[in-house]
CSV table of C-alpha atoms in Angstrom, one decimal:
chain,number,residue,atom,x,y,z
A,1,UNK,CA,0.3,24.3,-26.4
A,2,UNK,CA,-0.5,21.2,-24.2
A,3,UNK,CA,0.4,18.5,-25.9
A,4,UNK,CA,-2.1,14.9,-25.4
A,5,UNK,CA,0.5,13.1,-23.2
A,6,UNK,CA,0.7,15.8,-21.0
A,7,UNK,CA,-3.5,16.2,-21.3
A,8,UNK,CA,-4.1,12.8,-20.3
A,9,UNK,CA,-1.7,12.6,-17.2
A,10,UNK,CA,-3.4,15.7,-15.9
A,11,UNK,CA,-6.4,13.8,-16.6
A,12,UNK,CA,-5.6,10.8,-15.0
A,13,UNK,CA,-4.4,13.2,-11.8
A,14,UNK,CA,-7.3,15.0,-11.9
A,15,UNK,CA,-9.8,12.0,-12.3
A,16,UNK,CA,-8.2,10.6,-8.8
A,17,UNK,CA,-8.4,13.6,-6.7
A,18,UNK,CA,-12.2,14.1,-8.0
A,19,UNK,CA,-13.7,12.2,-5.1
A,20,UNK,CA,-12.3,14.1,-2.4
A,21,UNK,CA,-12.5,17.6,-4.3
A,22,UNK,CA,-14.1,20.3,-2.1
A,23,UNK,CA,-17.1,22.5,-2.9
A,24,UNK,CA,-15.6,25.5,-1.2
A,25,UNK,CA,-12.1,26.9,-1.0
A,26,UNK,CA,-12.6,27.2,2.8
A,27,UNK,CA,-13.3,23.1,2.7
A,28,UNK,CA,-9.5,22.4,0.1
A,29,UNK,CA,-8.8,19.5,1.1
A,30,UNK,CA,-4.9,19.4,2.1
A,31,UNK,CA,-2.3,16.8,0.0
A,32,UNK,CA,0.8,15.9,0.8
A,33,UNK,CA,3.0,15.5,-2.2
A,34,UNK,CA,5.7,13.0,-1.5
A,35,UNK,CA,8.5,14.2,-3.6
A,36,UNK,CA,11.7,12.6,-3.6
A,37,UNK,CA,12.8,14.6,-6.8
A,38,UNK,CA,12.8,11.9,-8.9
A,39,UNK,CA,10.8,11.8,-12.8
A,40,UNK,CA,8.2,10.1,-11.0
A,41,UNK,CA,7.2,12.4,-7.7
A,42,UNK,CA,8.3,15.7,-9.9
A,43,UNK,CA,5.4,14.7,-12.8
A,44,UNK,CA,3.2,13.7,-9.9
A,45,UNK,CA,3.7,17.4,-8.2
A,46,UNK,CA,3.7,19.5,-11.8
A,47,UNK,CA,0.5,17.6,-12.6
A,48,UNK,CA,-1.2,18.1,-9.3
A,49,UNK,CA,-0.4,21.6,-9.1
A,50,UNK,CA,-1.6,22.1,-12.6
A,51,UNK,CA,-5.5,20.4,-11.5
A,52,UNK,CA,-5.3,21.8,-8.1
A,53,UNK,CA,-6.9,25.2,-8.7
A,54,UNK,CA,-10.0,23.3,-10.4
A,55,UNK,CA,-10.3,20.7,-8.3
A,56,UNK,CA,-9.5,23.1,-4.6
A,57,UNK,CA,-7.1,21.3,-3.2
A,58,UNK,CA,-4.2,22.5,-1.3
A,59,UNK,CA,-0.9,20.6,-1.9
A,60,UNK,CA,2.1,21.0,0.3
A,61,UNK,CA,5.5,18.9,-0.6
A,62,UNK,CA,7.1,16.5,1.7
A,63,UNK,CA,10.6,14.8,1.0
A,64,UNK,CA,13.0,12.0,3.3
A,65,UNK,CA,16.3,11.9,3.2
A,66,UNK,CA,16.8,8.5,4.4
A,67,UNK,CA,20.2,9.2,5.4
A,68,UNK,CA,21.8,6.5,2.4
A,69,UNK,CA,23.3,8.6,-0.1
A,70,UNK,CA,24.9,11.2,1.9
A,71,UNK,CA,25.7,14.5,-0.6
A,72,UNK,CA,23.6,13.2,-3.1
A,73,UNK,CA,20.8,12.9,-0.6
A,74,UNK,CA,21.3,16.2,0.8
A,75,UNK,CA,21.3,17.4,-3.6
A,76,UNK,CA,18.0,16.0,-3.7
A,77,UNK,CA,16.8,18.2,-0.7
A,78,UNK,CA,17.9,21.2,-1.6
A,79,UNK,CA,16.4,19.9,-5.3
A,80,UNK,CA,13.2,20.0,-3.8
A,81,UNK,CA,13.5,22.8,-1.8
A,82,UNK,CA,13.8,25.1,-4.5
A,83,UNK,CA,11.0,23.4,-7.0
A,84,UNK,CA,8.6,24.2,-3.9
A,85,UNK,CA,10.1,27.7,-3.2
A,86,UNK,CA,9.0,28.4,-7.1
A,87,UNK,CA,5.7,27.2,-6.9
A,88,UNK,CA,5.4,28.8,-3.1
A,89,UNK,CA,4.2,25.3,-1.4
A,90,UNK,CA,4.6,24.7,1.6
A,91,UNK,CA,7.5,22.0,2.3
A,92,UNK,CA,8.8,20.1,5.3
A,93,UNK,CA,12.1,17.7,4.6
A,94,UNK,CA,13.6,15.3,7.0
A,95,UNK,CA,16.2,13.1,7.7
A,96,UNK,CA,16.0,9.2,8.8
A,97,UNK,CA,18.5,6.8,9.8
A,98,UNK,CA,17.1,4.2,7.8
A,99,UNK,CA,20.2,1.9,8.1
A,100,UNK,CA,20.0,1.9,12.0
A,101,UNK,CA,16.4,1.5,12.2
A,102,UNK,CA,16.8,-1.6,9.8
A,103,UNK,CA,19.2,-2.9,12.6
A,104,UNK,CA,17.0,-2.2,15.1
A,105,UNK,CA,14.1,-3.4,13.8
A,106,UNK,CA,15.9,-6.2,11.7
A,107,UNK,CA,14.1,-5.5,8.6
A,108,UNK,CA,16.0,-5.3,5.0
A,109,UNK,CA,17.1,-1.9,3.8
A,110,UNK,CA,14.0,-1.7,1.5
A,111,UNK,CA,11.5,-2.2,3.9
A,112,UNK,CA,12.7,-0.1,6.7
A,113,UNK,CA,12.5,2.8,4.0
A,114,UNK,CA,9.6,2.0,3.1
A,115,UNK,CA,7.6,2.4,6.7
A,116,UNK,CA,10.0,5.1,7.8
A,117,UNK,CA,8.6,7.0,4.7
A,118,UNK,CA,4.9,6.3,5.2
A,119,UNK,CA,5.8,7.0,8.3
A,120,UNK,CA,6.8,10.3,7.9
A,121,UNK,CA,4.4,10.9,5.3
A,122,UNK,CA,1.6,10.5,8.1
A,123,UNK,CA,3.3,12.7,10.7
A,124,UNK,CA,3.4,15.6,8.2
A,125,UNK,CA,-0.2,14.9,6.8
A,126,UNK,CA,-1.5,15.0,10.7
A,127,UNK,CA,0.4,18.1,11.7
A,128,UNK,CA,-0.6,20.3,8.6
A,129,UNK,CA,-4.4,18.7,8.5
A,130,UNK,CA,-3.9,17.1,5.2
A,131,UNK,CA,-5.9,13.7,5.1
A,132,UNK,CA,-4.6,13.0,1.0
A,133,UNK,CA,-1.4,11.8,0.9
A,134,UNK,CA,-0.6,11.4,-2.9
A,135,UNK,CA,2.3,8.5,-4.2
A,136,UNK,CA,4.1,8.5,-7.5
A,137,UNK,CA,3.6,4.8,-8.1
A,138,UNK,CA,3.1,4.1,-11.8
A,139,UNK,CA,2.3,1.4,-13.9
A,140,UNK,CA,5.7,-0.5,-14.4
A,141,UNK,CA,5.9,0.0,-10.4
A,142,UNK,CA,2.3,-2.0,-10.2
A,143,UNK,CA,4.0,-4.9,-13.0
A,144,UNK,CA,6.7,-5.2,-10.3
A,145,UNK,CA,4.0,-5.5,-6.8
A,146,UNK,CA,2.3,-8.4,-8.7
A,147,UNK,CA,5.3,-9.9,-10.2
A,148,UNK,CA,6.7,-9.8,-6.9
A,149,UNK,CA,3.8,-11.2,-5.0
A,150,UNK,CA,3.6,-13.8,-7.3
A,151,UNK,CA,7.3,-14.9,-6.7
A,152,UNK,CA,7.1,-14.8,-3.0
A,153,UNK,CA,3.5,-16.4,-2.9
A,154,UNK,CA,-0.1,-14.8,-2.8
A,155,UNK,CA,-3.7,-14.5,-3.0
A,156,UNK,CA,-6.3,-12.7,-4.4
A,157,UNK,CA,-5.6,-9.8,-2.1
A,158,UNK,CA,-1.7,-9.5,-2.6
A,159,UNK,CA,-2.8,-9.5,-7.4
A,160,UNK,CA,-4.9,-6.4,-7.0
A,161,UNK,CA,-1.4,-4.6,-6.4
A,162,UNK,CA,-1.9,-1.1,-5.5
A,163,UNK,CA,-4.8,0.8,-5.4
A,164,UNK,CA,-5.9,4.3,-6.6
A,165,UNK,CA,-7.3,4.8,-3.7
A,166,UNK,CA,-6.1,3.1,-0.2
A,167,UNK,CA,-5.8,3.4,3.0
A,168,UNK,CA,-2.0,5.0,4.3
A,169,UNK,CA,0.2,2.1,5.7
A,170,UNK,CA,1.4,3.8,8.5
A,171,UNK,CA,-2.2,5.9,9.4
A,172,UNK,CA,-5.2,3.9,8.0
A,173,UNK,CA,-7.7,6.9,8.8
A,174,UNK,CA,-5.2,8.9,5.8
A,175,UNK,CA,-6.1,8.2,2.1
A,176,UNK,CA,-3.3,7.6,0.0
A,177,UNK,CA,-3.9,8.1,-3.6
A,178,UNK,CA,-2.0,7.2,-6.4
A,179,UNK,CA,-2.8,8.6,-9.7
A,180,UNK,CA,-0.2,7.4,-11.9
A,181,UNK,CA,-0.6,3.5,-11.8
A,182,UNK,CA,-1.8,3.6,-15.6
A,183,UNK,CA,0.7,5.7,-16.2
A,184,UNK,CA,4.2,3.9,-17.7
A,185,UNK,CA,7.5,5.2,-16.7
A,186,UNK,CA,8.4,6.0,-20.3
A,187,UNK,CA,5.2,8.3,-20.4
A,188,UNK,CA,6.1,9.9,-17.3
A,189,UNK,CA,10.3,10.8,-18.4
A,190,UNK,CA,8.7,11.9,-21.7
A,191,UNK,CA,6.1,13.9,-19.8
A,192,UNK,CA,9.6,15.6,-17.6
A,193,UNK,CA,10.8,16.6,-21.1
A,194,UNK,CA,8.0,18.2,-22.7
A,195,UNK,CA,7.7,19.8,-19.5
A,196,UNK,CA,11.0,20.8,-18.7
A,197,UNK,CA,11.5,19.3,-15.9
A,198,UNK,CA,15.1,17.9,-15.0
A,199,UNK,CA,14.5,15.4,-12.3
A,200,UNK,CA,17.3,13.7,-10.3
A,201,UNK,CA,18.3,10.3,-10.1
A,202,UNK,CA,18.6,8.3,-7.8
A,203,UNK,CA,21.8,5.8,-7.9
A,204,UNK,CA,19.7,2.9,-5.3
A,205,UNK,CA,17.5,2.1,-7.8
A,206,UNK,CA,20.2,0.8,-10.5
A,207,UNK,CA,21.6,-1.2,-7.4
A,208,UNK,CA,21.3,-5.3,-7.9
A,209,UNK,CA,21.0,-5.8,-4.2
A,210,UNK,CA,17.7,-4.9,-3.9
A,211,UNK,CA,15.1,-7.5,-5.0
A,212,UNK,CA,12.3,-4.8,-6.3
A,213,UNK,CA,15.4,-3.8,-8.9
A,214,UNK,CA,16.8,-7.3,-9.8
A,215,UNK,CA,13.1,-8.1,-10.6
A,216,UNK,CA,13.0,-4.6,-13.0
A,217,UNK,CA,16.5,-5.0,-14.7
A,218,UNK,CA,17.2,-9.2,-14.6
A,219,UNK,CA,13.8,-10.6,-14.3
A,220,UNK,CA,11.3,-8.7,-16.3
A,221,UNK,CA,13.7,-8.2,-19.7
A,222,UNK,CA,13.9,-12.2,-19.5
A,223,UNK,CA,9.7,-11.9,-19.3
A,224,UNK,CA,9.9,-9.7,-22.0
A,225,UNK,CA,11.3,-12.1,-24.3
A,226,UNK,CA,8.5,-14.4,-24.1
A,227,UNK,CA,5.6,-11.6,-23.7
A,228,UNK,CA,7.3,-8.4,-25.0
A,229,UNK,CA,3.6,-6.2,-23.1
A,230,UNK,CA,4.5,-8.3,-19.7
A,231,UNK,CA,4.5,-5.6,-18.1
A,232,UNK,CA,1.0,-4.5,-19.6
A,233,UNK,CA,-0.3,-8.0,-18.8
A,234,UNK,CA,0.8,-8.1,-15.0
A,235,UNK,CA,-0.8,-4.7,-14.8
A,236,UNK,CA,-4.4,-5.8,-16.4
A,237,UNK,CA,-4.0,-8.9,-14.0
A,238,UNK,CA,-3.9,-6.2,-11.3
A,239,UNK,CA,-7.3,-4.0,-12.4
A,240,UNK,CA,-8.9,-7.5,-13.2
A,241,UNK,CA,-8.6,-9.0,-9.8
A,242,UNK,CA,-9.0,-5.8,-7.9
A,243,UNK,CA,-12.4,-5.8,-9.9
A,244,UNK,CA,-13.3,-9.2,-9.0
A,245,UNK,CA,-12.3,-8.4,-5.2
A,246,UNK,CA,-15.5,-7.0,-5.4
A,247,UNK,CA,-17.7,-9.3,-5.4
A,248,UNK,CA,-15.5,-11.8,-3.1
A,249,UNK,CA,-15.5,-8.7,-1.0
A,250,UNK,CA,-19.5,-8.5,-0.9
A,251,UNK,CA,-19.8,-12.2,0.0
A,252,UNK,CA,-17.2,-11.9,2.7
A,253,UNK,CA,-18.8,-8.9,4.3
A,254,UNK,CA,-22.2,-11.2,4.2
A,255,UNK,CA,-20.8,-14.2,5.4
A,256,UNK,CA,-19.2,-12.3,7.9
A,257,UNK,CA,-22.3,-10.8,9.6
A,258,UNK,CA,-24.3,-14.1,9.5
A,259,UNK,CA,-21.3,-16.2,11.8
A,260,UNK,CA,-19.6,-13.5,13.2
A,261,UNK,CA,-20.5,-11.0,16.5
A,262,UNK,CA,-18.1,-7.8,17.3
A,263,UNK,CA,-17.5,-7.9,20.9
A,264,UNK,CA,-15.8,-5.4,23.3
A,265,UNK,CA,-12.8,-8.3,23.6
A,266,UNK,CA,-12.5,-9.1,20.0
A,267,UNK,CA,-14.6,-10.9,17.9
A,268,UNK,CA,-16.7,-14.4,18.3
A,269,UNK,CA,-17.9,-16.7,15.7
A,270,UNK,CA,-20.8,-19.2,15.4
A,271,UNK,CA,-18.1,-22.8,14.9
A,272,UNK,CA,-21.1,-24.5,13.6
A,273,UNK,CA,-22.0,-21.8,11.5
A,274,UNK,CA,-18.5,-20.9,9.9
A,275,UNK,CA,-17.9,-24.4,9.3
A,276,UNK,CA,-21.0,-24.6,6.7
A,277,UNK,CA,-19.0,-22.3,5.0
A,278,UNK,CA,-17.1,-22.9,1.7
A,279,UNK,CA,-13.1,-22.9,2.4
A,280,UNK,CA,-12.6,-19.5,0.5
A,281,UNK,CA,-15.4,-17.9,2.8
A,282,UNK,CA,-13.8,-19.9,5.6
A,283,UNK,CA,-10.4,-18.4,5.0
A,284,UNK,CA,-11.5,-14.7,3.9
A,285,UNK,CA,-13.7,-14.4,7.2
A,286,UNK,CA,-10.5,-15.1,9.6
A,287,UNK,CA,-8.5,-12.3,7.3
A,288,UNK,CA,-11.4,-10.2,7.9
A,289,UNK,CA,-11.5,-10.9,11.5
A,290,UNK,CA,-7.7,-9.6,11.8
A,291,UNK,CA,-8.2,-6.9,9.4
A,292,UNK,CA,-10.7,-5.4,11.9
A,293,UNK,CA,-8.4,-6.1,14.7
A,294,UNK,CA,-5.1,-4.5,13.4
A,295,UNK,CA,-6.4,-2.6,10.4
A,296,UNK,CA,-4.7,-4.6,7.9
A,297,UNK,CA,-3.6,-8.3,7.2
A,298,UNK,CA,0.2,-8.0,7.9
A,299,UNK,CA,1.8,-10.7,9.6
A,300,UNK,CA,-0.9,-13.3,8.6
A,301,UNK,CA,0.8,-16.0,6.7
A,302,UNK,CA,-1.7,-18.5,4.5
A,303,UNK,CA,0.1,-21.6,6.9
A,304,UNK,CA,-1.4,-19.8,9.7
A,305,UNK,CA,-5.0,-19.7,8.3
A,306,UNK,CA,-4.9,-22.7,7.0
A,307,UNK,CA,-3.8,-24.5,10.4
A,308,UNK,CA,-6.1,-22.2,12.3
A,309,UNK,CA,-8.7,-23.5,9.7
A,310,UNK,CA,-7.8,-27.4,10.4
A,311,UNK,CA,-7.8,-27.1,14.3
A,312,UNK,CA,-11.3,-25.2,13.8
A,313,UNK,CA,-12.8,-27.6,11.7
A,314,UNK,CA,-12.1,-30.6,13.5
A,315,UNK,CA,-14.4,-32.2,16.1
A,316,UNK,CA,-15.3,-30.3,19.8
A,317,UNK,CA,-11.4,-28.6,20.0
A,318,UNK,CA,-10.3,-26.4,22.5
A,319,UNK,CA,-7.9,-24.3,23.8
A,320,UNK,CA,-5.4,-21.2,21.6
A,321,UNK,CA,-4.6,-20.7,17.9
A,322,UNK,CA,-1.5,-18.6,17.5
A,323,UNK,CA,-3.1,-16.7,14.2
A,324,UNK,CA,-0.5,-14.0,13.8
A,325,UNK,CA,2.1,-12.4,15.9
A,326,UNK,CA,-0.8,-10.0,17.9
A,327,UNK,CA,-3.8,-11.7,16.6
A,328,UNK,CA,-5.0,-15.4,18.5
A,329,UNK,CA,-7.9,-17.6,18.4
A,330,UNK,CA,-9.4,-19.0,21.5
A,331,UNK,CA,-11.5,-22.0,21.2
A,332,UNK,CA,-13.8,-23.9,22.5
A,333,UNK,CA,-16.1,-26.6,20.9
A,334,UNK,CA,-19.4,-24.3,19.7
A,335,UNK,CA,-17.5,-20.8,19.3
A,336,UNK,CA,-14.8,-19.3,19.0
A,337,UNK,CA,-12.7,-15.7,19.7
A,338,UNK,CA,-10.4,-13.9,17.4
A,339,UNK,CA,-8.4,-11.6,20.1
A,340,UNK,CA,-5.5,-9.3,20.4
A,341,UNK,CA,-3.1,-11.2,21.6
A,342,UNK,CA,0.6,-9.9,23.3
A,343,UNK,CA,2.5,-13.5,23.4
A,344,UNK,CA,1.5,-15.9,20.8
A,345,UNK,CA,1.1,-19.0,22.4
A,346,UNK,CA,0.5,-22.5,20.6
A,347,UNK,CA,-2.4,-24.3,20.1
A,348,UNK,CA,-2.8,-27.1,22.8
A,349,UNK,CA,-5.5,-28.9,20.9
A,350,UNK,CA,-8.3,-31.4,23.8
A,351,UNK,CA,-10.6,-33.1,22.0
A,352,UNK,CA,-12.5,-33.7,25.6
C-alpha cells in the first residue's frame, strides 16, 4: 500500500510534468533525469518513473562525475548505472575536470560544477531529443537560493529563487523542471525509506568550504533559533515574490513596447520616453533589454544599472555605457542603443 507521503510527492511530480504531457505515445516527450545518486535525484527518478506511464513521458538518466571524489565518484556511477539497468532507462554518464576548468575559467569550485553540469545536462537532452530536463532541487535547497541572495545582495528577480518551471542555464530553448521545491529534504529521505531506496552520499556537501553548506549547517541552525520554520518562511518569501513578479512582469513587458523598438543591431529606446518612467520601470526595462540580448541577466550588477540609469537621465549625454561585460549602451541625446558589445568600453560622458 502507498502510503500519503509517497502519494503526494508523486503528486507533486506529476502535477509539474502535466503541462508538457503528450496526447500520444508517438508525441512522449523525452526527460532527462539528472541523477547523481543522491536521496534527492533517486526520489526524483522513482517518482518520475512511477507518473511516467500516465503522463507519456519518456525519461532517460543522466549522471557527472565531476572528477572530485575519485573512487567514490566512480561508486556513484556504477550506483547509477545499475538503478537504470533495473528500470531499463536509457543512461549516459560522464566525467568532468571540474577542478581544471575552475582554473581555467577562474570560477570557485561550486560554480564551475554547477555550469559544467547544466552543461552536460543540455548536450545529453539535444543528442537524445529530450527538451525536459528535470532537477532534484527541493524545498530546503530553495531556503538556501534566497537566503543566499539575500546575503550577497538582490532584487525581486534573485527572491523568487527557483522556479518549477525555467528555462535551462546552459540551453535556454530546454525547460528545466523541478518538481520537488515544496518538497523538504526530511520528506524526501523519509520517502527513500518507505521506498527502499539506499541512496549514496555525497562527502562535498558536509564540507565547510563551500558557502551553499556553511549557510545549511552554521547559518541556518543560528536562524532557527530565532524562527525555528525559517526555512518555511524563506521558502513562502520565494512563491510570494515569484507571484508578485507577475504583475511587475506585465508592466515591464508594457512599458517596454511603448519606449522600446527591436532592431536588427540591438535594441533602441525613446530617452524622452523612458525617462517619464518611474525608476523601477526605468531599471527593469534595461534588465529586459539584456535579457533579450543574452537570454538572461548574468553579469548585470545593480551599480551598473544604476550608473547606466544616472548617465541616461541626465541632460543631452552622449557617447558609451559599459552595462555588462557583452552588453553596452550607446547614447546620444534623444535615443539610445542597448548592443552586443565585445570590449566594454567606459562611458565618455559630452554634454555638447
Amino acid at each position: 500500500m502507498i502510503s500519503n507521503r509517497v502519494s503526494r510527492i508523486r503528486g507533486e511530480v506529476a502535477q509539474a510534468f502535466e503541462p508538457f504531457c503528450a496526447s500520444t505515445p508517438e508525441e512522449a516527450p523525452g526527460v532527462v533525469l539528472a541523477v547523481s545518486g543522491g536521496a534527492d535525484s533517486l526520489c526524483l527518478a522513482d517518482a518520475t518513473l512511477a507518473v511516467a506511464p500516465r503522463l507519456r513521458l519518456r525519461p532517460l538518466i543522466a549522471h557527472l562525475d565531476h572528477g572530485l571524489r575519485g573512487e567514490a565518484a566512480a561508486a556513484d556511477a556504477a550506483f547509477v548505472r545499475a538503478f537504470a539497468a533495473q528500470h531499463r532507462l536509457p543512461c549516459i554518464i560522464e566525467r568532468a575536470d571540474v577542478g581544471a576548468l575552475a582554473r581555467e575559467r577562474r570560477q570557485s569550485i561550486e560554480v564551475a560544477a554547477r555550469d559544467a553540469r547544466y552543461q552536460f545536462l543540455a548536450r545529453v537532452a539535444e543528442a537524445h531529443g529530450a527538451r525536459l530536463v528535470a532537477l532534484a532541487h527541493h524545498a530546503d535547497d530553495q531556503a538556501e537560493t534566497v537566503l543566499l541572495r539575500l546575503i550577497r545582495g538582490t532584487g525581486l528577480q534573485g527572491l523568487r529563487g527557483m522556479q518549477t518551471h525555467d528555462a535551462l542555464p546552459a540551453a535556454p530553448h530546454l525547460t528545466a523542471v523541478r518538481p520537488l521545491l515544496r518538497i523538504s529534504r526530511a520528506e524526501i529521505e523519509r520517502y527513500c525509506q518507505e521506498r527502499r531506496l539506499q541512496p549514496r552520499h555525497d562527502a562535498t556537501n558536509d564540507a565547510l568550504d563551500h558557502t551553499r553548506n556553511r549557510v545549511r549547517h552554521e547559518l541556518l541552525p543560528i536562524l532557527e533559533r530565532y524562527n525555528p520554520n525559517i526555512r518555511m518562511a524563506l521558502t513562502r518569501l520565494a512563491d510570494t515574490v515569484a507571484s508578485d513578479m507577475e504583475i511587475v512582469e506585465q508592466a515591464t513587458q508594457a512599458a517596454f513596447a511603448r519606449v522600446a523598438q527591436p532592431l536588427h543591431e540591438g535594441i533602441a529606446f525613446d530617452r524622452s520616453a523612458w525617462r517619464a518612467l518611474s525608476r523601477g520601470l526605468q531599471r527593469a526595462t534595461l534588465r529586459e533589454a539584456a535579457r533579450r540580448l543574452q537570454g538572461d541577466v548574468t553579469g548585470l550588477s545593480y551599480a551598473a544599472i544604476e550608473e547606466a540609469r544616472d548617465v541616461l537621465n541626465s541632460d543631452a549625454p552622449t557617447g558609451e555605457i559599459a552595462l555588462a561585460h557583452s552588453i553596452r549602451i550607446d547614447v546620444s541625446p534623444r535615443a539610445f542603443t542597448v548592443r552586443h558589445s565585445q570590449v566594454s568600453s567606459p562611458y565618455n560622458r559630452s554634454n555638447g
